[in-house]
């Protein structure tokens, strides 16, 4: 059974169960007293520095080379850091770097109205990309099901109970002094509009698209009463592209279908995206909660089925990060709750991004590899300018770390004097050709990047006379 399952709610964000369809993502925490869905949109980065530029330091390259070739590695390295290392990182002047952090969109809360909970279970079905929270309270069976719909693109929450029940829906975002937020409530849903200071704007909509009870505005919340089934759809839009946030939400609102039909279409689309690889070890699942299996494995007890589950979860995370996405996975896939996440949740080119995509070709997840190819191509124009400004060279140079805006500025003093990112990323283009034999791809998309990489090294390299 390809499932992660637990008998307790998540004690922290990273213990939640993730859903995603590439474009949208959510972490489901599973607290029976107050469910929290932490929401993300792949293009929701602050966007304050999306037009940043490199310093013009090519004239300093000959002096740095002279020191290094003369054997003065310490001084050559010091001058190289100051010439080509940018700000941030370990800069002595504590300069901030300009990689925009990936941001949370907000949180959708559901506070049900019931007493003490029994028979609790939360699970993530990897084959159907479905999170289920089930328990009983006050003699009533409750169930919450969550998907990041692979068919429509919305995040969908299905609430059900075997007796009429009630609860409150709230849409909010943690306080952010650099983001203005407006919240509104109407009879059919909740809206949150945000604008980052000097950056992009966004919108989150949570609409009650089906309810067999009553729905009413209750202060800053929606109160659902007397229902046994309700369906809530979440869509998110940003101003990062050509659409505005409102237009993006409007174009992706959930069709008014039954939960059964929505789930059926989602599962079909999800399974079409799983690739053609199947791993079968021929060993039995021990039937224990996932956290208990991990505890026992750490204590030395054999569980031959656990590596297979780990494999399936890795495939799930890559699929959930890319299936309907434009961007490759960042340092945390597509899931983040923090305003200031570690390393900005950025796109790290010094192995992290490559590692995310290593399984893509072998698993037949072409769409996952495609998000990386678009990321590479998005950087090429500014990569040319960076090569000229920083080193006076032809071709392209890519930075150690970046965000989705395709800018190639060094932003990590002490680490960023590195010219290996572009060829390392370009290797994935060659692997795609090796796996597919697609000569059109090789000629029209891969070769132009290879040519730019080669042009840089041809003009950058010098002969060591020694």
CSV table of C-alpha atoms in Angstrom, one decimal:
chain,number,residue,atom,x,y,z
A,1,UNK,CA,0.0,0.0,0.0
A,2,UNK,CA,1.6,3.3,-1.1
A,3,UNK,CA,0.4,5.3,1.8
A,4,UNK,CA,1.9,7.4,4.6
A,5,UNK,CA,-0.4,7.2,7.6
A,6,UNK,CA,-0.5,8.3,11.2
A,7,UNK,CA,-2.7,8.1,14.3
A,8,UNK,CA,-1.9,11.6,15.6
A,9,UNK,CA,-2.1,15.1,14.0
A,10,UNK,CA,1.1,16.8,12.8
A,11,UNK,CA,3.0,18.4,15.6
A,12,UNK,CA,4.7,20.9,13.3
A,13,UNK,CA,4.5,22.1,9.7
A,14,UNK,CA,7.2,19.7,8.3
A,15,UNK,CA,5.2,16.8,9.7
A,16,UNK,CA,2.2,17.7,7.7
A,17,UNK,CA,1.1,15.9,4.5
A,18,UNK,CA,1.8,17.7,1.3
A,19,UNK,CA,-0.4,18.0,-1.8
A,20,UNK,CA,0.5,19.8,-5.0
A,21,UNK,CA,-0.1,19.9,-8.7
A,22,UNK,CA,3.0,21.9,-9.7
A,23,UNK,CA,1.4,25.3,-9.8
A,24,UNK,CA,-0.4,25.2,-6.4
A,25,UNK,CA,0.6,23.4,-3.2
A,26,UNK,CA,-0.7,22.9,0.3
A,27,UNK,CA,0.5,21.3,3.5
A,28,UNK,CA,-2.3,19.7,5.4
A,29,UNK,CA,-1.7,19.7,9.2
A,30,UNK,CA,-4.7,17.5,10.2
A,31,UNK,CA,-5.5,19.0,13.6
A,32,UNK,CA,-9.1,17.8,14.3
A,33,UNK,CA,-9.9,20.9,16.4
A,34,UNK,CA,-8.7,23.3,13.8
A,35,UNK,CA,-7.6,22.2,10.4
A,36,UNK,CA,-4.9,24.3,8.7
A,37,UNK,CA,-4.0,24.2,5.0
A,38,UNK,CA,-0.8,26.2,4.4
A,39,UNK,CA,-1.1,27.5,0.8
A,40,UNK,CA,1.5,28.1,-1.9
A,41,UNK,CA,1.6,29.3,-5.5
A,42,UNK,CA,4.8,28.5,-7.4
A,43,UNK,CA,5.2,32.0,-8.7
A,44,UNK,CA,4.6,33.7,-5.4
A,45,UNK,CA,8.0,35.2,-4.8
A,46,UNK,CA,8.3,38.7,-3.4
A,47,UNK,CA,9.6,40.1,-6.8
A,48,UNK,CA,11.3,43.2,-5.3
A,49,UNK,CA,14.5,42.6,-7.2
A,50,UNK,CA,13.3,41.0,-10.4
A,51,UNK,CA,15.2,43.6,-12.5
A,52,UNK,CA,18.5,43.4,-10.6
A,53,UNK,CA,21.8,43.7,-12.6
A,54,UNK,CA,25.4,42.6,-12.2
A,55,UNK,CA,28.2,45.0,-11.4
A,56,UNK,CA,30.5,45.8,-14.4
A,57,UNK,CA,33.7,44.2,-13.1
A,58,UNK,CA,35.2,42.6,-16.2
A,59,UNK,CA,38.1,45.0,-16.1
A,60,UNK,CA,39.2,43.5,-12.8
A,61,UNK,CA,39.6,39.9,-14.2
A,62,UNK,CA,43.2,40.3,-15.6
A,63,UNK,CA,44.5,41.4,-12.2
A,64,UNK,CA,42.8,38.5,-10.4
A,65,UNK,CA,44.2,36.1,-13.0
A,66,UNK,CA,47.7,37.5,-12.6
A,67,UNK,CA,47.6,36.9,-8.9
A,68,UNK,CA,46.3,33.4,-9.2
A,69,UNK,CA,48.8,32.4,-11.9
A,70,UNK,CA,51.6,33.8,-9.8
A,71,UNK,CA,50.6,31.5,-7.0
A,72,UNK,CA,49.2,34.1,-4.7
A,73,UNK,CA,45.9,32.2,-4.2
A,74,UNK,CA,44.9,34.0,-1.0
A,75,UNK,CA,45.0,37.5,-2.4
A,76,UNK,CA,43.7,36.4,-5.8
A,77,UNK,CA,40.7,34.8,-4.1
A,78,UNK,CA,40.1,37.8,-1.9
A,79,UNK,CA,40.1,40.1,-4.9
A,80,UNK,CA,37.9,37.7,-6.9
A,81,UNK,CA,35.3,37.7,-4.1
A,82,UNK,CA,35.1,41.5,-4.1
A,83,UNK,CA,35.1,41.7,-7.9
A,84,UNK,CA,32.7,38.9,-8.8
A,85,UNK,CA,31.0,37.7,-5.6
A,86,UNK,CA,28.2,40.1,-5.3
A,87,UNK,CA,26.5,40.9,-1.9
A,88,UNK,CA,24.9,38.7,0.7
A,89,UNK,CA,26.4,35.5,2.0
A,90,UNK,CA,29.5,36.2,4.0
A,91,UNK,CA,30.0,39.8,2.8
A,92,UNK,CA,32.0,41.8,5.4
A,93,UNK,CA,29.7,44.8,5.1
A,94,UNK,CA,26.7,42.5,5.7
A,95,UNK,CA,25.1,43.5,2.5
A,96,UNK,CA,21.7,41.8,1.8
A,97,UNK,CA,21.6,39.7,-1.3
A,98,UNK,CA,18.8,40.3,-3.8
A,99,UNK,CA,17.4,36.8,-4.4
A,100,UNK,CA,13.7,37.2,-3.7
A,101,UNK,CA,12.3,34.7,-1.2
A,102,UNK,CA,9.6,32.2,-2.0
A,103,UNK,CA,6.5,33.2,-0.1
A,104,UNK,CA,3.4,31.6,1.6
A,105,UNK,CA,0.1,32.6,0.0
A,106,UNK,CA,-1.9,32.3,3.3
A,107,UNK,CA,-3.7,29.7,5.4
A,108,UNK,CA,-7.2,28.2,5.1
A,109,UNK,CA,-8.5,27.2,8.5
A,110,UNK,CA,-11.6,25.1,9.3
A,111,UNK,CA,-12.8,25.0,12.9
A,112,UNK,CA,-15.4,22.2,13.3
A,113,UNK,CA,-18.0,22.2,16.1
A,114,UNK,CA,-17.6,19.0,18.1
A,115,UNK,CA,-16.2,17.5,21.3
A,116,UNK,CA,-13.4,15.0,22.1
A,117,UNK,CA,-12.0,13.0,19.2
A,118,UNK,CA,-11.6,9.2,18.9
A,119,UNK,CA,-10.3,6.8,16.3
A,120,UNK,CA,-8.1,9.4,14.6
A,121,UNK,CA,-6.2,8.7,11.4
A,122,UNK,CA,-4.6,10.8,8.8
A,123,UNK,CA,-3.1,9.5,5.6
A,124,UNK,CA,-1.6,10.4,2.2
A,125,UNK,CA,-2.5,8.1,-0.6
A,126,UNK,CA,0.5,8.4,-3.0
A,127,UNK,CA,-1.3,6.6,-5.8
A,128,UNK,CA,-4.2,9.0,-5.8
A,129,UNK,CA,-2.5,12.1,-4.4
A,130,UNK,CA,-5.2,12.4,-1.7
A,131,UNK,CA,-4.9,13.4,2.0
A,132,UNK,CA,-7.6,12.0,4.3
A,133,UNK,CA,-8.3,13.0,7.9
A,134,UNK,CA,-10.9,10.8,9.6
A,135,UNK,CA,-12.1,10.5,13.2
A,136,UNK,CA,-15.2,10.3,15.3
A,137,UNK,CA,-16.5,12.7,17.9
A,138,UNK,CA,-19.9,13.0,19.8
A,139,UNK,CA,-21.0,9.8,18.0
A,140,UNK,CA,-20.5,11.3,14.6
A,141,UNK,CA,-17.9,10.2,12.0
A,142,UNK,CA,-16.0,13.0,10.4
A,143,UNK,CA,-13.9,13.1,7.3
A,144,UNK,CA,-11.8,15.7,5.5
A,145,UNK,CA,-10.3,15.0,2.1
A,146,UNK,CA,-7.8,17.3,0.3
A,147,UNK,CA,-6.4,17.2,-3.2
A,148,UNK,CA,-4.4,19.6,-5.3
A,149,UNK,CA,-6.5,18.8,-8.3
A,150,UNK,CA,-4.4,17.5,-11.2
A,151,UNK,CA,-7.3,18.1,-13.6
A,152,UNK,CA,-8.7,21.6,-12.8
A,153,UNK,CA,-5.7,23.0,-11.0
A,154,UNK,CA,-7.5,24.1,-7.9
A,155,UNK,CA,-7.0,22.9,-4.3
A,156,UNK,CA,-10.2,21.1,-3.2
A,157,UNK,CA,-11.3,20.3,0.3
A,158,UNK,CA,-14.2,17.8,0.8
A,159,UNK,CA,-15.8,18.0,4.3
A,160,UNK,CA,-18.2,15.3,5.3
A,161,UNK,CA,-20.0,13.9,8.4
A,162,UNK,CA,-22.5,11.1,8.9
A,163,UNK,CA,-24.8,13.5,10.9
A,164,UNK,CA,-25.5,17.2,10.3
A,165,UNK,CA,-22.5,19.2,11.6
A,166,UNK,CA,-21.1,22.8,11.6
A,167,UNK,CA,-17.9,24.8,11.5
A,168,UNK,CA,-16.2,28.0,10.5
A,169,UNK,CA,-13.9,28.7,7.5
A,170,UNK,CA,-11.2,31.4,7.9
A,171,UNK,CA,-8.7,32.6,5.3
A,172,UNK,CA,-5.7,34.5,6.7
A,173,UNK,CA,-2.0,35.2,6.3
A,174,UNK,CA,0.5,35.7,9.0
A,175,UNK,CA,1.5,39.3,9.8
A,176,UNK,CA,4.1,40.6,7.3
A,177,UNK,CA,5.2,44.2,7.7
A,178,UNK,CA,6.3,44.3,4.0
A,179,UNK,CA,3.0,43.0,2.6
A,180,UNK,CA,-0.4,44.8,2.7
A,181,UNK,CA,-3.3,42.4,3.0
A,182,UNK,CA,-7.0,42.9,2.5
A,183,UNK,CA,-9.5,40.2,3.4
A,184,UNK,CA,-13.2,40.0,2.4
A,185,UNK,CA,-16.0,37.6,3.2
A,186,UNK,CA,-19.1,37.0,1.1
A,187,UNK,CA,-21.8,34.4,1.3
A,188,UNK,CA,-20.1,32.1,-1.2
A,189,UNK,CA,-16.5,32.4,-0.2
A,190,UNK,CA,-13.4,34.2,1.3
A,191,UNK,CA,-10.9,36.4,-0.5
A,192,UNK,CA,-7.4,37.6,0.5
A,193,UNK,CA,-5.6,40.2,-1.6
A,194,UNK,CA,-1.9,40.9,-1.0
A,195,UNK,CA,0.7,43.3,-2.3
A,196,UNK,CA,4.4,43.1,-1.5
A,197,UNK,CA,6.2,46.4,-1.0
A,198,UNK,CA,8.0,47.1,-4.2
A,199,UNK,CA,7.1,43.6,-5.5
A,200,UNK,CA,4.2,41.6,-6.9
A,201,UNK,CA,0.6,41.2,-5.9
A,202,UNK,CA,-1.5,38.1,-5.3
A,203,UNK,CA,-5.0,36.9,-4.6
A,204,UNK,CA,-6.3,33.8,-2.7
A,205,UNK,CA,-10.0,32.7,-3.1
A,206,UNK,CA,-11.6,30.0,-1.1
A,207,UNK,CA,-15.1,29.4,-2.5
A,208,UNK,CA,-17.8,27.1,-1.0
A,209,UNK,CA,-19.0,25.5,-4.2
A,210,UNK,CA,-21.3,22.9,-2.7
A,211,UNK,CA,-22.9,22.6,0.7
A,212,UNK,CA,-26.1,20.7,1.7
A,213,UNK,CA,-26.5,22.9,4.8
A,214,UNK,CA,-26.5,26.6,5.4
A,215,UNK,CA,-23.6,29.0,4.7
A,216,UNK,CA,-23.6,32.5,6.3
A,217,UNK,CA,-21.1,35.3,6.9
A,218,UNK,CA,-19.9,35.2,10.5
A,219,UNK,CA,-17.6,38.2,11.1
A,220,UNK,CA,-14.3,37.5,9.3
A,221,UNK,CA,-15.4,33.9,8.7
A,222,UNK,CA,-18.0,31.8,6.9
A,223,UNK,CA,-20.1,29.6,9.1
A,224,UNK,CA,-21.3,26.3,7.8
A,225,UNK,CA,-24.3,24.8,9.7
A,226,UNK,CA,-26.4,21.6,9.4
A,227,UNK,CA,-24.3,20.1,6.6
A,228,UNK,CA,-23.2,16.5,6.0
A,229,UNK,CA,-21.2,17.4,2.9
A,230,UNK,CA,-19.4,20.6,1.8
A,231,UNK,CA,-16.9,21.3,-0.9
A,232,UNK,CA,-14.4,24.2,-0.8
A,233,UNK,CA,-12.2,25.2,-3.7
A,234,UNK,CA,-9.1,27.3,-3.4
A,235,UNK,CA,-7.5,29.2,-6.3
A,236,UNK,CA,-4.5,31.6,-6.2
A,237,UNK,CA,-3.3,34.2,-8.7
A,238,UNK,CA,-0.3,36.4,-8.9
A,239,UNK,CA,0.9,39.4,-11.0
A,240,UNK,CA,4.1,37.6,-11.9
A,241,UNK,CA,3.0,36.8,-15.4
A,242,UNK,CA,0.8,38.5,-18.0
A,243,UNK,CA,-2.4,37.8,-16.1
A,244,UNK,CA,-3.4,39.8,-13.1
A,245,UNK,CA,-4.2,37.9,-9.9
A,246,UNK,CA,-8.0,38.3,-10.3
A,247,UNK,CA,-7.8,37.1,-14.0
A,248,UNK,CA,-5.7,34.1,-13.1
A,249,UNK,CA,-8.2,33.1,-10.3
A,250,UNK,CA,-11.2,33.6,-12.6
A,251,UNK,CA,-9.7,31.4,-15.3
A,252,UNK,CA,-9.0,28.5,-12.9
A,253,UNK,CA,-12.1,28.4,-10.7
A,254,UNK,CA,-13.4,24.9,-10.0
A,255,UNK,CA,-16.3,23.6,-12.2
A,256,UNK,CA,-19.4,22.9,-10.1
A,257,UNK,CA,-19.2,19.1,-10.1
A,258,UNK,CA,-19.8,16.5,-7.5
A,259,UNK,CA,-16.9,15.5,-5.3
A,260,UNK,CA,-16.9,12.0,-6.7
A,261,UNK,CA,-16.5,13.3,-10.3
A,262,UNK,CA,-13.8,15.8,-9.2
A,263,UNK,CA,-11.9,13.1,-7.4
A,264,UNK,CA,-12.2,10.6,-10.4
A,265,UNK,CA,-10.9,13.2,-12.9
A,266,UNK,CA,-8.1,14.2,-10.5
A,267,UNK,CA,-7.0,10.6,-10.0
A,268,UNK,CA,-7.0,9.8,-13.7
A,269,UNK,CA,-4.9,12.9,-14.5
A,270,UNK,CA,-2.5,12.1,-11.6
A,271,UNK,CA,-2.0,8.5,-12.8
A,272,UNK,CA,-1.3,9.6,-16.3
A,273,UNK,CA,1.5,11.7,-14.9
A,274,UNK,CA,3.2,8.9,-12.9
A,275,UNK,CA,5.5,7.7,-15.8
A,276,UNK,CA,6.0,4.1,-16.8
A,277,UNK,CA,8.2,2.9,-13.9
A,278,UNK,CA,7.0,0.4,-11.4
A,279,UNK,CA,9.0,-0.8,-8.4
A,280,UNK,CA,8.0,-4.2,-6.9
A,281,UNK,CA,10.1,-5.8,-4.2
A,282,UNK,CA,7.7,-8.6,-3.4
A,283,UNK,CA,7.6,-7.9,0.3
A,284,UNK,CA,4.6,-7.3,2.6
A,285,UNK,CA,3.7,-4.0,4.2
A,286,UNK,CA,3.8,-4.5,8.0
A,287,UNK,CA,0.6,-2.5,8.4
A,288,UNK,CA,2.0,-0.1,11.0
A,289,UNK,CA,1.8,3.7,11.1
A,290,UNK,CA,4.6,5.3,9.1
A,291,UNK,CA,6.2,7.0,12.0
A,292,UNK,CA,6.2,3.7,14.0
A,293,UNK,CA,7.9,2.0,11.0
A,294,UNK,CA,10.6,4.7,10.9
A,295,UNK,CA,11.1,4.4,14.7
A,296,UNK,CA,11.5,0.6,14.5
A,297,UNK,CA,13.9,0.9,11.5
A,298,UNK,CA,16.1,3.3,13.4
A,299,UNK,CA,16.2,0.8,16.2
A,300,UNK,CA,17.4,-1.8,13.9
A,301,UNK,CA,14.3,-3.8,13.0
A,302,UNK,CA,14.1,-4.9,9.4
A,303,UNK,CA,11.4,-3.5,7.1
A,304,UNK,CA,12.1,-4.4,3.6
A,305,UNK,CA,9.1,-2.6,2.3
A,306,UNK,CA,10.2,0.8,3.7
A,307,UNK,CA,12.7,1.6,0.9
A,308,UNK,CA,10.0,1.1,-1.7
A,309,UNK,CA,7.7,3.5,0.2
A,310,UNK,CA,10.5,6.0,0.3
A,311,UNK,CA,10.9,5.6,-3.5
A,312,UNK,CA,7.2,6.2,-4.1
A,313,UNK,CA,7.2,9.2,-1.8
A,314,UNK,CA,10.2,10.7,-3.7
A,315,UNK,CA,8.3,10.2,-7.0
A,316,UNK,CA,5.2,11.7,-5.5
A,317,UNK,CA,7.0,14.9,-4.3
A,318,UNK,CA,8.6,15.4,-7.7
A,319,UNK,CA,5.3,14.9,-9.5
A,320,UNK,CA,3.4,17.1,-7.0
A,321,UNK,CA,6.0,19.9,-7.6
A,322,UNK,CA,5.9,19.8,-11.4
A,323,UNK,CA,2.8,18.2,-12.9
A,324,UNK,CA,1.0,21.4,-14.0
A,325,UNK,CA,3.9,23.7,-13.1
A,326,UNK,CA,6.0,26.3,-14.9
A,327,UNK,CA,8.9,26.2,-12.5
A,328,UNK,CA,11.2,23.5,-11.2
A,329,UNK,CA,11.1,22.5,-7.5
A,330,UNK,CA,12.9,25.0,-5.3
A,331,UNK,CA,14.8,24.1,-2.2
A,332,UNK,CA,11.5,23.0,-0.5
A,333,UNK,CA,9.7,21.7,-3.5
A,334,UNK,CA,6.7,24.0,-3.7
A,335,UNK,CA,5.9,24.0,0.1
A,336,UNK,CA,6.8,26.9,2.4
A,337,UNK,CA,5.2,28.5,5.4
A,338,UNK,CA,7.9,31.0,6.3
A,339,UNK,CA,8.2,34.7,5.3
A,340,UNK,CA,12.0,34.3,5.5
A,341,UNK,CA,12.6,30.7,4.6
A,342,UNK,CA,16.1,29.1,4.8
A,343,UNK,CA,18.2,30.2,1.8
A,344,UNK,CA,15.1,32.0,0.5
A,345,UNK,CA,13.7,28.7,-0.7
A,346,UNK,CA,15.7,29.7,-3.8
A,347,UNK,CA,16.8,27.8,-6.9
A,348,UNK,CA,20.3,26.5,-6.0
A,349,UNK,CA,22.5,25.7,-9.0
A,350,UNK,CA,25.4,24.1,-7.2
A,351,UNK,CA,23.7,20.6,-6.9
A,352,UNK,CA,20.3,21.1,-5.2
A,353,UNK,CA,18.3,21.9,-8.3
A,354,UNK,CA,20.1,19.1,-10.2
A,355,UNK,CA,19.4,16.6,-7.5
A,356,UNK,CA,15.7,17.5,-7.6
A,357,UNK,CA,15.5,16.5,-11.3
A,358,UNK,CA,17.9,13.5,-11.4
A,359,UNK,CA,15.0,11.0,-11.2
A,360,UNK,CA,12.9,12.8,-13.9
A,361,UNK,CA,14.2,11.1,-17.0
A,362,UNK,CA,14.6,7.6,-15.5
A,363,UNK,CA,11.0,7.7,-14.2
A,364,UNK,CA,9.6,9.0,-17.4
A,365,UNK,CA,8.4,12.3,-15.9
A,366,UNK,CA,9.1,14.4,-19.0
A,367,UNK,CA,7.0,17.3,-17.7
A,368,UNK,CA,9.2,17.6,-14.6
A,369,UNK,CA,12.3,17.9,-16.8
A,370,UNK,CA,10.5,20.4,-18.9
A,371,UNK,CA,10.2,22.8,-16.0
A,372,UNK,CA,14.0,22.7,-15.7
A,373,UNK,CA,14.5,23.3,-19.4
A,374,UNK,CA,12.2,26.4,-19.3
A,375,UNK,CA,14.2,27.6,-16.2
A,376,UNK,CA,17.5,27.3,-18.2
A,377,UNK,CA,16.1,29.0,-21.3
A,378,UNK,CA,14.6,31.8,-19.1
A,379,UNK,CA,18.1,32.7,-17.9
A,380,UNK,CA,19.9,32.7,-21.2
A,381,UNK,CA,19.3,36.4,-22.2
A,382,UNK,CA,20.5,37.7,-18.8
A,383,UNK,CA,23.2,35.1,-18.7
A,384,UNK,CA,24.7,36.6,-21.8
A,385,UNK,CA,24.7,40.0,-20.2
A,386,UNK,CA,26.2,38.6,-16.9
A,387,UNK,CA,29.0,37.0,-18.9
A,388,UNK,CA,29.9,40.3,-20.5
A,389,UNK,CA,29.5,42.5,-17.5
A,390,UNK,CA,31.3,40.2,-15.0
A,391,UNK,CA,34.0,38.6,-17.1
A,392,UNK,CA,34.0,40.4,-20.5
A,393,UNK,CA,33.2,37.0,-22.1
A,394,UNK,CA,30.9,35.7,-24.8
A,395,UNK,CA,28.3,33.1,-24.1
A,396,UNK,CA,26.4,32.7,-20.8
A,397,UNK,CA,27.2,32.4,-17.1
A,398,UNK,CA,24.6,31.3,-14.6
A,399,UNK,CA,24.7,32.2,-10.9
A,400,UNK,CA,25.1,29.9,-7.9
A,401,UNK,CA,21.6,30.8,-6.7
A,402,UNK,CA,18.6,32.6,-8.2
A,403,UNK,CA,14.8,32.9,-8.3
A,404,UNK,CA,12.3,32.6,-11.1
A,405,UNK,CA,13.0,36.0,-12.7
A,406,UNK,CA,15.9,34.7,-14.8
A,407,UNK,CA,18.5,37.0,-13.4
A,408,UNK,CA,22.1,35.9,-13.3
A,409,UNK,CA,23.6,38.1,-10.7
A,410,UNK,CA,26.1,36.7,-8.0
A,411,UNK,CA,24.4,37.1,-4.6
A,412,UNK,CA,26.5,35.1,-2.2
A,413,UNK,CA,29.8,36.7,-1.3
A,414,UNK,CA,32.5,34.0,-0.6
A,415,UNK,CA,30.6,31.4,-2.6
A,416,UNK,CA,29.5,33.0,-5.9
A,417,UNK,CA,32.8,33.2,-7.8
A,418,UNK,CA,31.8,30.0,-9.6
A,419,UNK,CA,31.2,29.5,-13.3
A,420,UNK,CA,30.1,25.9,-13.4
A,421,UNK,CA,26.3,26.3,-13.1
A,422,UNK,CA,25.4,26.6,-16.8
A,423,UNK,CA,27.2,23.5,-18.0
A,424,UNK,CA,26.0,21.4,-15.1
A,425,UNK,CA,22.4,22.4,-15.8
A,426,UNK,CA,23.0,21.9,-19.6
A,427,UNK,CA,23.9,18.3,-18.9
A,428,UNK,CA,20.2,17.7,-18.2
A,429,UNK,CA,19.4,18.7,-21.8
A,430,UNK,CA,21.8,16.1,-23.1
A,431,UNK,CA,20.4,13.4,-20.8
A,432,UNK,CA,16.9,14.2,-22.2
A,433,UNK,CA,18.2,13.5,-25.7
A,434,UNK,CA,19.9,10.3,-24.5
A,435,UNK,CA,16.7,9.1,-23.0
A,436,UNK,CA,14.4,10.1,-25.8
A,437,UNK,CA,16.5,10.3,-28.9
A,438,UNK,CA,14.6,13.4,-29.8
A,439,UNK,CA,16.8,15.1,-32.5
A,440,UNK,CA,14.5,18.0,-32.9
A,441,UNK,CA,14.9,18.8,-29.2
A,442,UNK,CA,18.6,18.4,-29.5
A,443,UNK,CA,18.9,20.8,-32.5
A,444,UNK,CA,16.3,23.4,-31.5
A,445,UNK,CA,16.6,23.6,-27.7
A,446,UNK,CA,19.7,21.7,-26.4
A,447,UNK,CA,22.3,22.7,-28.9
A,448,UNK,CA,21.7,26.5,-28.6
A,449,UNK,CA,22.4,26.3,-24.9
A,450,UNK,CA,25.5,24.1,-25.5
A,451,UNK,CA,26.8,26.6,-27.9
A,452,UNK,CA,26.4,29.5,-25.4
A,453,UNK,CA,28.2,27.4,-22.7
A,454,UNK,CA,31.0,26.6,-25.1
A,455,UNK,CA,31.3,30.2,-26.2
A,456,UNK,CA,31.8,31.3,-22.6
A,457,UNK,CA,34.6,28.9,-21.8
A,458,UNK,CA,36.3,29.5,-25.2
A,459,UNK,CA,36.6,33.2,-24.3
A,460,UNK,CA,37.1,32.8,-20.5
A,461,UNK,CA,40.0,30.2,-20.5
A,462,UNK,CA,43.6,31.4,-20.8
A,463,UNK,CA,46.7,29.3,-21.2
A,464,UNK,CA,48.9,28.9,-18.1
A,465,UNK,CA,52.4,29.7,-19.5
A,466,UNK,CA,54.0,27.8,-16.7
